[in-house]
Each structure stands twice: as structure tokens, then as C-alpha cells.
Amino acid sequence: MKGQEWYQATEVAEEYDEKRFSRGGRYIDRREKRAVLDALGRVDGDRVLEIACGTGRFTVMLAERGADITGLDISGPMLQEGRQKAAQAGVADTIEFMRGDAGRLPFPDNHFDSVFAMRFFHLADSPATYLREMARVSKQQVFFDTFNRFSTRSLYNWLLPMGSRLYGSREVRALVSGAGLTLADADHDFIAPYGFYREVPDWIARPFRNADVTLGDTPLGEPLASVSYWDVRL
Ligand SMILES: C[S@@+](CC[C@H](N)C(=O)[O-])C[C@H]1O[C@@H](n2cnc3c(N)ncnc32)[C@H](O)[C@@H]1O
């Protein structure tokens, strides 16, 4: 698993949000949160599991919307950031943060209504194993994102400290059906990659993001997108 050790460092965890989601990175944070909300819909009272919850960006957001949510991550320092965020948001009592390995989930079959993972599959050496495990503990829905092989992401992927696994659409569709799941919806975005947005100030990011969204709405949007969001059902 790429990055399993990388995210154990306190310094990495403390800087995680600031490095990725300030400046132009705000457009990424907003879009990812919308992707999760669109896919999960109303979560009030639902039992939800977030795999690789990291600093709790989505965990806290869903707790605020009434979900009965568990956030699981292998890194203690990342979970610590999540606990702080939950306390600041006043939802610490309604979230269970749990240290654990996504490859061996400590839950019975069909335990959750929905199970999702954001920014996790690019780290996975054996995605089929993780997807099967997510499907096992979910009653009805699994949601996740991937970074795409034939996209601007591939231009700088080799520069990243641990690289990322990039996926083709056919590969994801095969993974989904291999796990006994059915693809309900897929959304594709970010022709300019995340790595660009996080490095530039808002006044540069904004016009790029507008152009990105405009181009994304044309037939070129899907083939050029660097990120895909996959909503699958059992
Ligand atoms: C890129 S971060 C994403 C965090 C969060 N999902 C987000 O989007 O902000 C990847 C996360 O995966 C976690 N991780 C890596 N391998 C894992 C594993 N085998 N089981 C659970 N979590 C894992 C890391 O500790 C890290 O918090």
C-alpha cells in the first residue's frame, strides 16, 4: 500500500489540509465534498463508514448532516487531526474514529448503509481486495474516486513522493463488476489536475476552474478528466 507509512508522520498529518485545500485547493475541497453529498444524498440517521478518512474532511461534514458515521484510517496522526476537527465543529460525540486497515475491516457483513473512500484508491496496490471488503460491509452503496491514467495527472505523477496508481475507465468498470457491484453513476472532472490548483492563489485558480468546468461540460470533459467519482450499488 503506497503511503501507508507516509501518513504516519505527525508533520505530514498536521500539514495535510493546509497544503492541499488552501489557496486554489479550495476548489478541490468544495468539489470533492459535493461529489460525496451528491452520491450519498440524505444521510440523516444512516449508518455510514468512511474508509481512509484522514483528517476527517468528509466525516465531520456528514456528522453535521446527521449521519451515524465511523471514520477508519490506518494513521494515528491523521485520525488525531480528524478528532480535533470534529471537536471544533461540535460533533465529536457523534463520530467514531477508528484506527484500522481497510483491507481487514472489523465489521460484520452488510453493517453500513453506505461505505465510501476518497483519495484512497490511488494508494492501493490491490484495489480489488479493498473494493470487495468495502462491498462486504455495505448494505447498498459504495462510493470512491480515482485519478485517471490518460489525463494531465500523469504529467506530474512521477514527481510525487510515492507516485499514485492511475486508472483507466475500463479497469474501474472491471473492478466494480469483479466485486459483484453495479455502476449506478460516474462523474468526471478536473481537466487541470489537483496538483495545479493547490499550488496557485485563488485569483489564478478561479478563471482556470471556470474554464475547466466549461470544457468539462463538453464531450471532451470525460476523456480529459483527471478525476472520476464512482457511485456503485450492491
Ligand atoms: C490521501 S489521504 C486521504 C484522506 C481523506 N480521505 C481525504 O480525502 O482527505 C490517504 C489516507 O489513506 C490512509 N490509508 C493508507 N493506507 C490505508 C489502509 N490500508 N487502511 C486505512 N487507511 C489507509 C492514510 O493514512 C491517509 O489518511
PDB file of C-alpha atoms and ligand atoms in Angstrom:
ATOM      1  CA  MET A   1       0.000   0.000   0.000  1.00  0.00           C
ATOM      2  CA  LYS A   2       1.528   3.288  -1.096  1.00  0.00           C
ATOM      3  CA  GLY A   3       1.624   5.999   1.538  1.00  0.00           C
ATOM      4  CA  GLN A   4       0.746   3.813   4.485  1.00  0.00           C
ATOM      5  CA  GLU A   5       3.936   4.942   6.235  1.00  0.00           C
ATOM      6  CA  TRP A   6       3.979   8.444   4.750  1.00  0.00           C
ATOM      7  CA  TYR A   7       0.753   9.363   6.550  1.00  0.00           C
ATOM      8  CA  GLN A   8       2.006   8.066   9.910  1.00  0.00           C
ATOM      9  CA  ALA A   9       4.194  11.164  10.345  1.00  0.00           C
ATOM     10  CA  THR A  10       2.685  13.827  12.624  1.00  0.00           C
ATOM     11  CA  GLU A  11       4.143  16.596  10.472  1.00  0.00           C
ATOM     12  CA  VAL A  12       2.501  15.218   7.317  1.00  0.00           C
ATOM     13  CA  ALA A  13      -0.844  14.948   9.094  1.00  0.00           C
ATOM     14  CA  GLU A  14      -0.632  18.459  10.546  1.00  0.00           C
ATOM     15  CA  GLU A  15       0.126  19.977   7.137  1.00  0.00           C
ATOM     16  CA  TYR A  16      -2.277  17.790   5.149  1.00  0.00           C
ATOM     17  CA  ASP A  17      -5.273  20.139   4.832  1.00  0.00           C
ATOM     18  CA  GLU A  18      -3.288  23.351   4.552  1.00  0.00           C
ATOM     19  CA  LYS A  19      -1.095  22.011   1.723  1.00  0.00           C
ATOM     20  CA  ARG A  20      -3.942  20.641  -0.348  1.00  0.00           C
ATOM     21  CA  PHE A  21      -7.028  22.674   0.377  1.00  0.00           C
ATOM     22  CA  SER A  22      -5.974  26.272   0.916  1.00  0.00           C
ATOM     23  CA  ARG A  23      -5.431  28.745  -1.976  1.00  0.00           C
ATOM     24  CA  GLY A  24      -6.684  27.174  -5.242  1.00  0.00           C
ATOM     25  CA  GLY A  25      -7.070  23.890  -3.385  1.00  0.00           C
ATOM     26  CA  ARG A  26     -10.367  25.236  -2.001  1.00  0.00           C
ATOM     27  CA  TYR A  27     -11.947  24.394  -5.371  1.00  0.00           C
ATOM     28  CA  ILE A  28     -10.855  20.785  -4.909  1.00  0.00           C
ATOM     29  CA  ASP A  29     -12.181  20.533  -1.358  1.00  0.00           C
ATOM     30  CA  ARG A  30     -15.527  22.016  -2.404  1.00  0.00           C
ATOM     31  CA  ARG A  31     -15.864  19.740  -5.440  1.00  0.00           C
ATOM     32  CA  GLU A  32     -14.957  16.595  -3.524  1.00  0.00           C
ATOM     33  CA  LYS A  33     -17.464  17.430  -0.793  1.00  0.00           C
ATOM     34  CA  ARG A  34     -20.155  17.999  -3.411  1.00  0.00           C
ATOM     35  CA  ALA A  35     -19.293  14.658  -5.012  1.00  0.00           C
ATOM     36  CA  VAL A  36     -19.793  12.877  -1.670  1.00  0.00           C
ATOM     37  CA  LEU A  37     -23.025  14.721  -0.867  1.00  0.00           C
ATOM     38  CA  ASP A  38     -24.463  14.149  -4.356  1.00  0.00           C
ATOM     39  CA  ALA A  39     -23.692  10.438  -4.182  1.00  0.00           C
ATOM     40  CA  LEU A  40     -24.827   9.758  -0.618  1.00  0.00           C
ATOM     41  CA  GLY A  41     -27.870  12.031  -0.717  1.00  0.00           C
ATOM     42  CA  ARG A  42     -29.723  12.416   2.584  1.00  0.00           C
ATOM     43  CA  VAL A  43     -27.675  10.734   5.297  1.00  0.00           C
ATOM     44  CA  ASP A  44     -29.693  11.703   8.371  1.00  0.00           C
ATOM     45  CA  GLY A  45     -29.869   8.546  10.505  1.00  0.00           C
ATOM     46  CA  ASP A  46     -27.869   6.465   8.003  1.00  0.00           C
ATOM     47  CA  ARG A  47     -25.026   4.298   9.181  1.00  0.00           C
ATOM     48  CA  VAL A  48     -22.015   5.350   7.090  1.00  0.00           C
ATOM     49  CA  LEU A  49     -18.412   4.127   7.007  1.00  0.00           C
ATOM     50  CA  GLU A  50     -15.651   6.301   5.631  1.00  0.00           C
ATOM     51  CA  ILE A  51     -12.549   4.370   4.637  1.00  0.00           C
ATOM     52  CA  ALA A  52      -9.207   6.216   4.921  1.00  0.00           C
ATOM     53  CA  CYS A  53     -10.977   9.182   6.489  1.00  0.00           C
ATOM     54  CA  GLY A  54      -7.688  11.032   7.058  1.00  0.00           C
ATOM     55  CA  THR A  55      -8.229  14.409   8.696  1.00  0.00           C
ATOM     56  CA  GLY A  56     -11.995  13.958   8.727  1.00  0.00           C
ATOM     57  CA  ARG A  57     -12.998  16.424   5.999  1.00  0.00           C
ATOM     58  CA  PHE A  58     -15.972  14.304   4.956  1.00  0.00           C
ATOM     59  CA  THR A  59     -16.505  12.554   8.293  1.00  0.00           C
ATOM     60  CA  VAL A  60     -17.267  15.850  10.031  1.00  0.00           C
ATOM     61  CA  MET A  61     -19.386  17.129   7.126  1.00  0.00           C
ATOM     62  CA  LEU A  62     -21.599  14.018   7.239  1.00  0.00           C
ATOM     63  CA  ALA A  63     -21.843  14.016  11.050  1.00  0.00           C
ATOM     64  CA  GLU A  64     -23.112  17.598  10.797  1.00  0.00           C
ATOM     65  CA  ARG A  65     -25.836  16.251   8.484  1.00  0.00           C
ATOM     66  CA  GLY A  66     -26.979  13.652  10.979  1.00  0.00           C
ATOM     67  CA  ALA A  67     -25.157  10.537   9.761  1.00  0.00           C
ATOM     68  CA  ASP A  68     -24.186   7.868  12.238  1.00  0.00           C
ATOM     69  CA  ILE A  69     -20.637   7.807  10.923  1.00  0.00           C
ATOM     70  CA  THR A  70     -17.461   5.833  11.534  1.00  0.00           C
ATOM     71  CA  GLY A  71     -14.159   7.089  10.130  1.00  0.00           C
ATOM     72  CA  LEU A  72     -11.460   4.464   9.742  1.00  0.00           C
ATOM     73  CA  ASP A  73      -7.828   5.190   8.943  1.00  0.00           C
ATOM     74  CA  ILE A  74      -4.520   3.430   9.440  1.00  0.00           C
ATOM     75  CA  SER A  75      -2.729   6.582  10.620  1.00  0.00           C
ATOM     76  CA  GLY A  76      -2.992   7.724  14.234  1.00  0.00           C
ATOM     77  CA  PRO A  77      -1.809  11.284  13.462  1.00  0.00           C
ATOM     78  CA  MET A  78      -4.365  11.705  10.627  1.00  0.00           C
ATOM     79  CA  LEU A  79      -7.126  10.489  12.952  1.00  0.00           C
ATOM     80  CA  GLN A  80      -5.924  12.919  15.598  1.00  0.00           C
ATOM     81  CA  GLU A  81      -6.450  15.787  13.119  1.00  0.00           C
ATOM     82  CA  GLY A  82      -9.935  14.410  12.466  1.00  0.00           C
ATOM     83  CA  ARG A  83     -10.758  14.317  16.163  1.00  0.00           C
ATOM     84  CA  GLN A  84      -9.695  17.945  16.531  1.00  0.00           C
ATOM     85  CA  LYS A  85     -11.807  18.981  13.552  1.00  0.00           C
ATOM     86  CA  ALA A  86     -14.814  17.128  14.975  1.00  0.00           C
ATOM     87  CA  ALA A  87     -14.353  18.799  18.363  1.00  0.00           C
ATOM     88  CA  GLN A  88     -14.142  22.247  16.745  1.00  0.00           C
ATOM     89  CA  ALA A  89     -17.330  21.524  14.792  1.00  0.00           C
ATOM     90  CA  GLY A  90     -19.104  20.265  17.922  1.00  0.00           C
ATOM     91  CA  VAL A  91     -19.742  16.766  16.528  1.00  0.00           C
ATOM     92  CA  ALA A  92     -17.049  14.810  18.379  1.00  0.00           C
ATOM     93  CA  ASP A  93     -19.660  12.790  20.277  1.00  0.00           C
ATOM     94  CA  THR A  94     -21.389  11.574  17.129  1.00  0.00           C
ATOM     95  CA  ILE A  95     -18.326  10.270  15.230  1.00  0.00           C
ATOM     96  CA  GLU A  96     -16.406   7.112  15.901  1.00  0.00           C
ATOM     97  CA  PHE A  97     -12.831   7.494  14.679  1.00  0.00           C
ATOM     98  CA  MET A  98     -11.162   4.129  14.486  1.00  0.00           C
ATOM     99  CA  ARG A  99      -7.629   3.056  13.656  1.00  0.00           C
ATOM    100  CA  GLY A 100      -7.626   0.109  11.278  1.00  0.00           C
ATOM    101  CA  ASP A 101      -6.647  -1.398   7.935  1.00  0.00           C
ATOM    102  CA  ALA A 102      -9.068  -1.033   5.029  1.00  0.00           C
ATOM    103  CA  GLY A 103      -8.031  -4.498   3.877  1.00  0.00           C
ATOM    104  CA  ARG A 104      -9.467  -6.148   7.020  1.00  0.00           C
ATOM    105  CA  LEU A 105     -12.497  -4.239   8.182  1.00  0.00           C
ATOM    106  CA  PRO A 106     -13.582  -5.102  11.727  1.00  0.00           C
ATOM    107  CA  PHE A 107     -17.295  -5.102  10.893  1.00  0.00           C
ATOM    108  CA  PRO A 108     -19.848  -7.789  10.019  1.00  0.00           C
ATOM    109  CA  ASP A 109     -21.315  -8.144   6.517  1.00  0.00           C
ATOM    110  CA  ASN A 110     -23.932  -5.544   5.458  1.00  0.00           C
ATOM    111  CA  HIS A 111     -23.291  -3.436   8.550  1.00  0.00           C
ATOM    112  CA  PHE A 112     -23.464   0.038   6.923  1.00  0.00           C
ATOM    113  CA  ASP A 113     -25.940   1.715   4.577  1.00  0.00           C
ATOM    114  CA  SER A 114     -23.096   3.340   2.611  1.00  0.00           C
ATOM    115  CA  VAL A 115     -19.337   2.943   2.529  1.00  0.00           C
ATOM    116  CA  PHE A 116     -17.062   5.416   0.779  1.00  0.00           C
ATOM    117  CA  ALA A 117     -13.396   6.267   0.296  1.00  0.00           C
ATOM    118  CA  MET A 118     -11.938   9.458  -1.142  1.00  0.00           C
ATOM    119  CA  ARG A 119      -8.336   9.774  -2.343  1.00  0.00           C
ATOM    120  CA  PHE A 120      -7.644   6.208  -1.332  1.00  0.00           C
ATOM    121  CA  PHE A 121      -7.630   4.027  -4.434  1.00  0.00           C
ATOM    122  CA  HIS A 122      -4.609   5.800  -5.930  1.00  0.00           C
ATOM    123  CA  LEU A 123      -2.649   4.372  -2.986  1.00  0.00           C
ATOM    124  CA  ALA A 124      -3.960   0.824  -3.313  1.00  0.00           C
ATOM    125  CA  ASP A 125      -1.695  -1.940  -4.615  1.00  0.00           C
ATOM    126  CA  SER A 126      -4.577  -4.399  -4.766  1.00  0.00           C
ATOM    127  CA  PRO A 127      -7.724  -2.325  -5.363  1.00  0.00           C
ATOM    128  CA  ALA A 128      -9.887  -5.410  -5.931  1.00  0.00           C
ATOM    129  CA  THR A 129      -9.260  -6.557  -2.349  1.00  0.00           C
ATOM    130  CA  TYR A 130     -10.221  -3.176  -0.893  1.00  0.00           C
ATOM    131  CA  LEU A 131     -13.292  -2.789  -3.049  1.00  0.00           C
ATOM    132  CA  ARG A 132     -14.530  -6.275  -2.144  1.00  0.00           C
ATOM    133  CA  GLU A 133     -14.039  -5.506   1.539  1.00  0.00           C
ATOM    134  CA  MET A 134     -15.975  -2.234   1.227  1.00  0.00           C
ATOM    135  CA  ALA A 135     -18.776  -4.078  -0.601  1.00  0.00           C
ATOM    136  CA  ARG A 136     -18.868  -6.785   2.071  1.00  0.00           C
ATOM    137  CA  VAL A 137     -19.688  -4.365   4.903  1.00  0.00           C
ATOM    138  CA  SER A 138     -22.151  -2.244   2.900  1.00  0.00           C
ATOM    139  CA  LYS A 139     -25.858  -2.908   2.500  1.00  0.00           C
ATOM    140  CA  GLN A 140     -26.490  -0.808  -0.568  1.00  0.00           C
ATOM    141  CA  GLN A 141     -23.836   1.647  -1.738  1.00  0.00           C
ATOM    142  CA  VAL A 142     -20.101   2.065  -2.263  1.00  0.00           C
ATOM    143  CA  PHE A 143     -18.603   5.322  -3.469  1.00  0.00           C
ATOM    144  CA  PHE A 144     -14.993   6.143  -4.343  1.00  0.00           C
ATOM    145  CA  ASP A 145     -12.808   8.276  -6.615  1.00  0.00           C
ATOM    146  CA  THR A 146      -9.866   7.503  -8.879  1.00  0.00           C
ATOM    147  CA  PHE A 147      -7.155   9.510 -10.611  1.00  0.00           C
ATOM    148  CA  ASN A 148      -7.169   8.845 -14.331  1.00  0.00           C
ATOM    149  CA  ARG A 149      -4.376   7.394 -16.414  1.00  0.00           C
ATOM    150  CA  PHE A 150      -4.961   9.324 -19.624  1.00  0.00           C
ATOM    151  CA  SER A 151      -5.033  12.772 -18.075  1.00  0.00           C
ATOM    152  CA  THR A 152      -2.953  15.754 -17.024  1.00  0.00           C
ATOM    153  CA  ARG A 153      -2.341  13.961 -13.709  1.00  0.00           C
ATOM    154  CA  SER A 154       0.082  11.625 -15.494  1.00  0.00           C
ATOM    155  CA  LEU A 155       2.297  14.640 -16.337  1.00  0.00           C
ATOM    156  CA  TYR A 156       3.462  15.078 -12.743  1.00  0.00           C
ATOM    157  CA  ASN A 157       2.554  11.771 -11.128  1.00  0.00           C
ATOM    158  CA  TRP A 158       6.160  10.613 -11.219  1.00  0.00           C
ATOM    159  CA  LEU A 159       7.212  13.681  -9.182  1.00  0.00           C
ATOM    160  CA  LEU A 160       5.012  12.772  -6.208  1.00  0.00           C
ATOM    161  CA  PRO A 161       6.788  11.293  -3.187  1.00  0.00           C
ATOM    162  CA  MET A 162       5.117   7.901  -3.583  1.00  0.00           C
ATOM    163  CA  GLY A 163       3.533   8.171  -7.017  1.00  0.00           C
ATOM    164  CA  SER A 164      -0.103   7.226  -7.485  1.00  0.00           C
ATOM    165  CA  ARG A 165      -1.897   4.396  -9.119  1.00  0.00           C
ATOM    166  CA  LEU A 166      -3.753   5.792 -12.123  1.00  0.00           C
ATOM    167  CA  TYR A 167      -6.819   4.070 -13.532  1.00  0.00           C
ATOM    168  CA  GLY A 168      -8.468   3.695 -16.897  1.00  0.00           C
ATOM    169  CA  SER A 169     -12.253   3.707 -17.115  1.00  0.00           C
ATOM    170  CA  ARG A 170     -12.368   0.110 -18.358  1.00  0.00           C
ATOM    171  CA  GLU A 171     -10.219  -1.024 -15.452  1.00  0.00           C
ATOM    172  CA  VAL A 172     -12.549   0.578 -12.889  1.00  0.00           C
ATOM    173  CA  ARG A 173     -15.610  -0.908 -14.560  1.00  0.00           C
ATOM    174  CA  ALA A 174     -13.969  -4.351 -14.419  1.00  0.00           C
ATOM    175  CA  LEU A 175     -13.109  -3.847 -10.725  1.00  0.00           C
ATOM    176  CA  VAL A 176     -16.698  -2.873  -9.982  1.00  0.00           C
ATOM    177  CA  SER A 177     -18.216  -5.876 -11.705  1.00  0.00           C
ATOM    178  CA  GLY A 178     -15.489  -8.138 -10.279  1.00  0.00           C
ATOM    179  CA  ALA A 179     -16.609  -7.127  -6.779  1.00  0.00           C
ATOM    180  CA  GLY A 180     -20.183  -8.067  -7.670  1.00  0.00           C
ATOM    181  CA  LEU A 181     -21.233  -4.406  -7.797  1.00  0.00           C
ATOM    182  CA  THR A 182     -23.201  -2.399 -10.349  1.00  0.00           C
ATOM    183  CA  LEU A 183     -22.176   1.033 -11.552  1.00  0.00           C
ATOM    184  CA  ALA A 184     -25.033   3.464 -10.857  1.00  0.00           C
ATOM    185  CA  ASP A 185     -23.339   6.711 -11.815  1.00  0.00           C
ATOM    186  CA  ALA A 186     -19.954   8.152 -12.708  1.00  0.00           C
ATOM    187  CA  ASP A 187     -18.857  11.757 -12.734  1.00  0.00           C
ATOM    188  CA  HIS A 188     -15.637  13.120 -14.205  1.00  0.00           C
ATOM    189  CA  ASP A 189     -13.909  16.427 -13.520  1.00  0.00           C
ATOM    190  CA  PHE A 190     -10.694  18.446 -13.348  1.00  0.00           C
ATOM    191  CA  ILE A 191      -9.013  18.671 -16.729  1.00  0.00           C
ATOM    192  CA  ALA A 192      -6.392  20.787 -14.957  1.00  0.00           C
ATOM    193  CA  PRO A 193      -5.162  18.458 -12.216  1.00  0.00           C
ATOM    194  CA  TYR A 194      -5.393  18.847  -8.452  1.00  0.00           C
ATOM    195  CA  GLY A 195      -1.630  19.461  -8.343  1.00  0.00           C
ATOM    196  CA  PHE A 196      -2.118  22.678 -10.308  1.00  0.00           C
ATOM    197  CA  TYR A 197      -4.933  24.113  -8.186  1.00  0.00           C
ATOM    198  CA  ARG A 198      -3.222  23.528  -4.871  1.00  0.00           C
ATOM    199  CA  GLU A 199      -0.146  25.459  -5.989  1.00  0.00           C
ATOM    200  CA  VAL A 200      -1.788  28.664  -7.186  1.00  0.00           C
ATOM    201  CA  PRO A 201      -3.580  31.532  -5.431  1.00  0.00           C
ATOM    202  CA  ASP A 202      -7.312  31.964  -5.725  1.00  0.00           C
ATOM    203  CA  TRP A 203      -7.143  34.737  -8.352  1.00  0.00           C
ATOM    204  CA  ILE A 204      -5.347  32.372 -10.745  1.00  0.00           C
ATOM    205  CA  ALA A 205      -7.320  29.267  -9.775  1.00  0.00           C
ATOM    206  CA  ARG A 206     -10.753  30.874 -10.267  1.00  0.00           C
ATOM    207  CA  PRO A 207     -10.586  31.589 -14.034  1.00  0.00           C
ATOM    208  CA  PHE A 208      -8.918  28.220 -14.624  1.00  0.00           C
ATOM    209  CA  ARG A 209     -11.637  26.474 -12.670  1.00  0.00           C
ATOM    210  CA  ASN A 210     -14.333  28.300 -14.655  1.00  0.00           C
ATOM    211  CA  ALA A 211     -12.693  27.259 -17.928  1.00  0.00           C
ATOM    212  CA  ASP A 212     -12.251  23.726 -16.595  1.00  0.00           C
ATOM    213  CA  VAL A 213     -15.951  23.451 -15.741  1.00  0.00           C
ATOM    214  CA  THR A 214     -16.965  24.880 -19.132  1.00  0.00           C
ATOM    215  CA  LEU A 215     -14.752  22.462 -21.036  1.00  0.00           C
ATOM    216  CA  GLY A 216     -15.813  19.678 -18.705  1.00  0.00           C
ATOM    217  CA  ASP A 217     -19.413  20.154 -19.863  1.00  0.00           C
ATOM    218  CA  THR A 218     -18.451  19.441 -23.484  1.00  0.00           C
ATOM    219  CA  PRO A 219     -17.878  15.957 -24.957  1.00  0.00           C
ATOM    220  CA  LEU A 220     -14.148  16.438 -24.223  1.00  0.00           C
ATOM    221  CA  GLY A 221     -14.820  16.631 -20.489  1.00  0.00           C
ATOM    222  CA  GLU A 222     -14.967  12.944 -19.731  1.00  0.00           C
ATOM    223  CA  PRO A 223     -11.973  11.717 -21.760  1.00  0.00           C
ATOM    224  CA  LEU A 224      -9.746  14.545 -20.479  1.00  0.00           C
ATOM    225  CA  ALA A 225     -10.809  14.488 -16.813  1.00  0.00           C
ATOM    226  CA  SER A 226      -8.095  13.702 -14.277  1.00  0.00           C
ATOM    227  CA  VAL A 227     -10.528  12.570 -11.560  1.00  0.00           C
ATOM    228  CA  SER A 228     -13.535  10.270 -11.657  1.00  0.00           C
ATOM    229  CA  TYR A 229     -16.134   9.702  -8.948  1.00  0.00           C
ATOM    230  CA  TRP A 230     -17.764   6.256  -8.985  1.00  0.00           C
ATOM    231  CA  ASP A 231     -21.140   5.588  -7.377  1.00  0.00           C
ATOM    232  CA  VAL A 232     -21.812   1.856  -7.231  1.00  0.00           C
ATOM    233  CA  ARG A 233     -24.559  -0.297  -5.781  1.00  0.00           C
ATOM    234  CA  LEU A 234     -24.823  -3.777  -4.413  1.00  0.00           C
TER     235      LEU A 234
HETATM  236  C1  LIG B   1      -4.564  10.966   0.552  1.00  0.00           C
HETATM  237  S1  LIG B   1      -5.108  10.628   2.189  1.00  0.00           S
HETATM  238  C2  LIG B   1      -6.864  10.864   2.027  1.00  0.00           C
HETATM  239  C3  LIG B   1      -7.540  11.241   3.297  1.00  0.00           C
HETATM  240  C4  LIG B   1      -9.011  11.630   3.141  1.00  0.00           C
HETATM  241  N1  LIG B   1      -9.782  10.550   2.575  1.00  0.00           N
HETATM  242  C5  LIG B   1      -9.155  12.867   2.295  1.00  0.00           C
HETATM  243  O1  LIG B   1      -9.640  12.767   1.143  1.00  0.00           O
HETATM  244  O2  LIG B   1      -8.758  13.944   2.738  1.00  0.00           O
HETATM  245  C6  LIG B   1      -4.972   8.873   2.232  1.00  0.00           C
HETATM  246  C7  LIG B   1      -5.344   8.267   3.577  1.00  0.00           C
HETATM  247  O3  LIG B   1      -5.352   6.840   3.444  1.00  0.00           O
HETATM  248  C8  LIG B   1      -4.915   6.286   4.684  1.00  0.00           C
HETATM  249  N2  LIG B   1      -4.529   4.882   4.449  1.00  0.00           N
HETATM  250  C9  LIG B   1      -3.494   4.424   3.716  1.00  0.00           C
HETATM  251  N3  LIG B   1      -3.495   3.080   3.717  1.00  0.00           N
HETATM  252  C10 LIG B   1      -4.562   2.679   4.474  1.00  0.00           C
HETATM  253  C11 LIG B   1      -5.100   1.411   4.839  1.00  0.00           C
HETATM  254  N4  LIG B   1      -4.543   0.269   4.416  1.00  0.00           N
HETATM  255  N5  LIG B   1      -6.197   1.384   5.609  1.00  0.00           N
HETATM  256  C12 LIG B   1      -6.783   2.535   6.043  1.00  0.00           C
HETATM  257  N6  LIG B   1      -6.310   3.762   5.724  1.00  0.00           N
HETATM  258  C13 LIG B   1      -5.224   3.845   4.945  1.00  0.00           C
HETATM  259  C14 LIG B   1      -3.769   7.214   5.064  1.00  0.00           C
HETATM  260  O4  LIG B   1      -3.419   7.090   6.423  1.00  0.00           O
HETATM  261  C15 LIG B   1      -4.353   8.577   4.694  1.00  0.00           C
HETATM  262  O5  LIG B   1      -5.036   9.157   5.784  1.00  0.00           O
END
